[in-house]
Amino acid sequence: KAGVTQTPRYLIKTRGQQVTLSCSPISGHRSVSWYQQTPGQGLQFLFEYFSETQRNKGNFPGRFSGRQFSNSRSEMNVSTLELGDSALYLCASRLGGDTGELFFGEGSRLTVL
Amino acid sequence: AQKVTQAQTEISVVEKEDVTLDCVYETRDTTYYLFWYKQPPSGELVFLIRRNSFDEQNEISGRYSWNFQKSTSSFNFTITASQVVDSAVYFCALSEAGAGSYQLTFGKGTKLSVIP
């Protein structure tokens, strides 16, 4: 069974640009969450999507957005990049509901210059 | 607000030693879930265990064991007879249940180095 797949794995952008990251969940999983990991702040929740609807959002500015498609694949977008957006962005999927294990991908490492 | 504290930033042990990683949590909910994840250098968070707040039974899985004590709000993780492959960063996390949403609050992590 394929795991959570994130693309691209590495990318470099400059300040002011925007970036789109993609996540393909485990087959059959309907919930996708995104987390940001930085050395200073650690792992922080960005948002969760279930059946194309955003269920929950973390404490991030509006420059961070996401969406989920009908096949459960998800994208997140960061506009007007800042140096502080440099991080590992992790996607996780689960079956859905209030239970279930959360499985993570290997992440997309974003560097903003 | 919920909070997870992993007081140990880094631990080094010699192979075959036992090691315990501490986790203390704060939450106002009576129903919640606790997790442990392992993050090897590749970056992927590997799920180790999930425990709900109503199940205080300790759990053992091979060389891994977990001690959940609601009285002290702790969910500690012990590796017995550590191996070099156990070297990684370990995260404890908390999720409050309800509304069909899963938002994990992570601790800062404990970096474990197992020296051969």
PDB file of C-alpha atoms in Angstrom, chain A residues 9 33 35 37 40-43 45 48 55-57 88 90 94 97-102 104-106, chain B residues 33 35 37 39 42-47 50 91 96-108:
ATOM      1  CA  ARG A   9      10.579  17.107  -2.030  1.00  0.00           C
ATOM      2  CA  SER A  33      -3.658  17.676   7.233  1.00  0.00           C
ATOM      3  CA  TYR A  35       1.993  20.820   9.312  1.00  0.00           C
ATOM      4  CA  GLN A  37       8.176  22.198  10.927  1.00  0.00           C
ATOM      5  CA  GLY A  40      12.428  27.438  16.199  1.00  0.00           C
ATOM      6  CA  GLN A  41       8.708  26.731  16.371  1.00  0.00           C
ATOM      7  CA  GLY A  42       8.752  22.970  15.945  1.00  0.00           C
ATOM      8  CA  LEU A  43       5.766  21.228  14.396  1.00  0.00           C
ATOM      9  CA  PHE A  45      -0.674  22.577  12.549  1.00  0.00           C
ATOM     10  CA  GLU A  48      -7.061  19.907   7.846  1.00  0.00           C
ATOM     11  CA  ARG A  55     -12.294  21.354   8.915  1.00  0.00           C
ATOM     12  CA  ASN A  56      -9.795  23.223  10.994  1.00  0.00           C
ATOM     13  CA  LYS A  57      -7.143  25.894  10.595  1.00  0.00           C
ATOM     14  CA  LEU A  88       9.680  21.363   6.159  1.00  0.00           C
ATOM     15  CA  LEU A  90       4.522  17.768   6.192  1.00  0.00           C
ATOM     16  CA  ARG A  94      -6.096   9.411   7.790  1.00  0.00           C
ATOM     17  CA  GLY A  97     -13.885  10.908  11.485  1.00  0.00           C
ATOM     18  CA  ASP A  98     -12.697  11.291  15.020  1.00  0.00           C
ATOM     19  CA  THR A  99     -10.380   8.343  15.092  1.00  0.00           C
ATOM     20  CA  GLY A 100      -7.706   6.736  13.062  1.00  0.00           C
ATOM     21  CA  GLU A 101      -3.994   6.912  12.903  1.00  0.00           C
ATOM     22  CA  LEU A 102      -2.349   9.843  11.183  1.00  0.00           C
ATOM     23  CA  PHE A 104       2.791  11.389   7.420  1.00  0.00           C
ATOM     24  CA  GLY A 105       4.673  11.862   4.191  1.00  0.00           C
ATOM     25  CA  GLU A 106       8.360  12.701   3.949  1.00  0.00           C
TER      26      GLU A 106
ATOM     27  CA  TYR B  33      -5.564  11.238  22.317  1.00  0.00           C
ATOM     28  CA  PHE B  35       0.691   9.941  20.307  1.00  0.00           C
ATOM     29  CA  TYR B  37       6.060   9.634  16.510  1.00  0.00           C
ATOM     30  CA  GLN B  39      11.334  11.166  12.866  1.00  0.00           C
ATOM     31  CA  SER B  42      14.593  11.297   6.066  1.00  0.00           C
ATOM     32  CA  GLY B  43      11.996  13.600   7.626  1.00  0.00           C
ATOM     33  CA  GLU B  44       8.946  11.364   7.598  1.00  0.00           C
ATOM     34  CA  LEU B  45       7.092  11.112  10.905  1.00  0.00           C
ATOM     35  CA  VAL B  46       6.605   7.447  11.717  1.00  0.00           C
ATOM     36  CA  PHE B  47       3.592   6.603  13.855  1.00  0.00           C
ATOM     37  CA  ARG B  50      -1.930   6.297  19.884  1.00  0.00           C
ATOM     38  CA  PHE B  91       7.814  13.530  19.254  1.00  0.00           C
ATOM     39  CA  GLU B  96      -8.364  16.846  21.642  1.00  0.00           C
ATOM     40  CA  ALA B  97     -11.242  14.796  20.318  1.00  0.00           C
ATOM     41  CA  GLY B  98     -14.428  16.081  18.834  1.00  0.00           C
ATOM     42  CA  ALA B  99     -15.921  17.714  15.788  1.00  0.00           C
ATOM     43  CA  GLY B 100     -14.344  15.102  13.551  1.00  0.00           C
ATOM     44  CA  SER B 101     -11.134  17.081  13.363  1.00  0.00           C
ATOM     45  CA  TYR B 102      -7.658  15.997  14.276  1.00  0.00           C
ATOM     46  CA  GLN B 103      -5.305  18.774  15.259  1.00  0.00           C
ATOM     47  CA  LEU B 104      -2.106  17.503  16.815  1.00  0.00           C
ATOM     48  CA  THR B 105      -0.155  19.629  19.231  1.00  0.00           C
ATOM     49  CA  PHE B 106       3.424  18.417  19.265  1.00  0.00           C
ATOM     50  CA  GLY B 107       6.155  18.690  21.828  1.00  0.00           C
ATOM     51  CA  LYS B 108       9.509  20.079  20.737  1.00  0.00           C
TER      52      LYS B 108
END
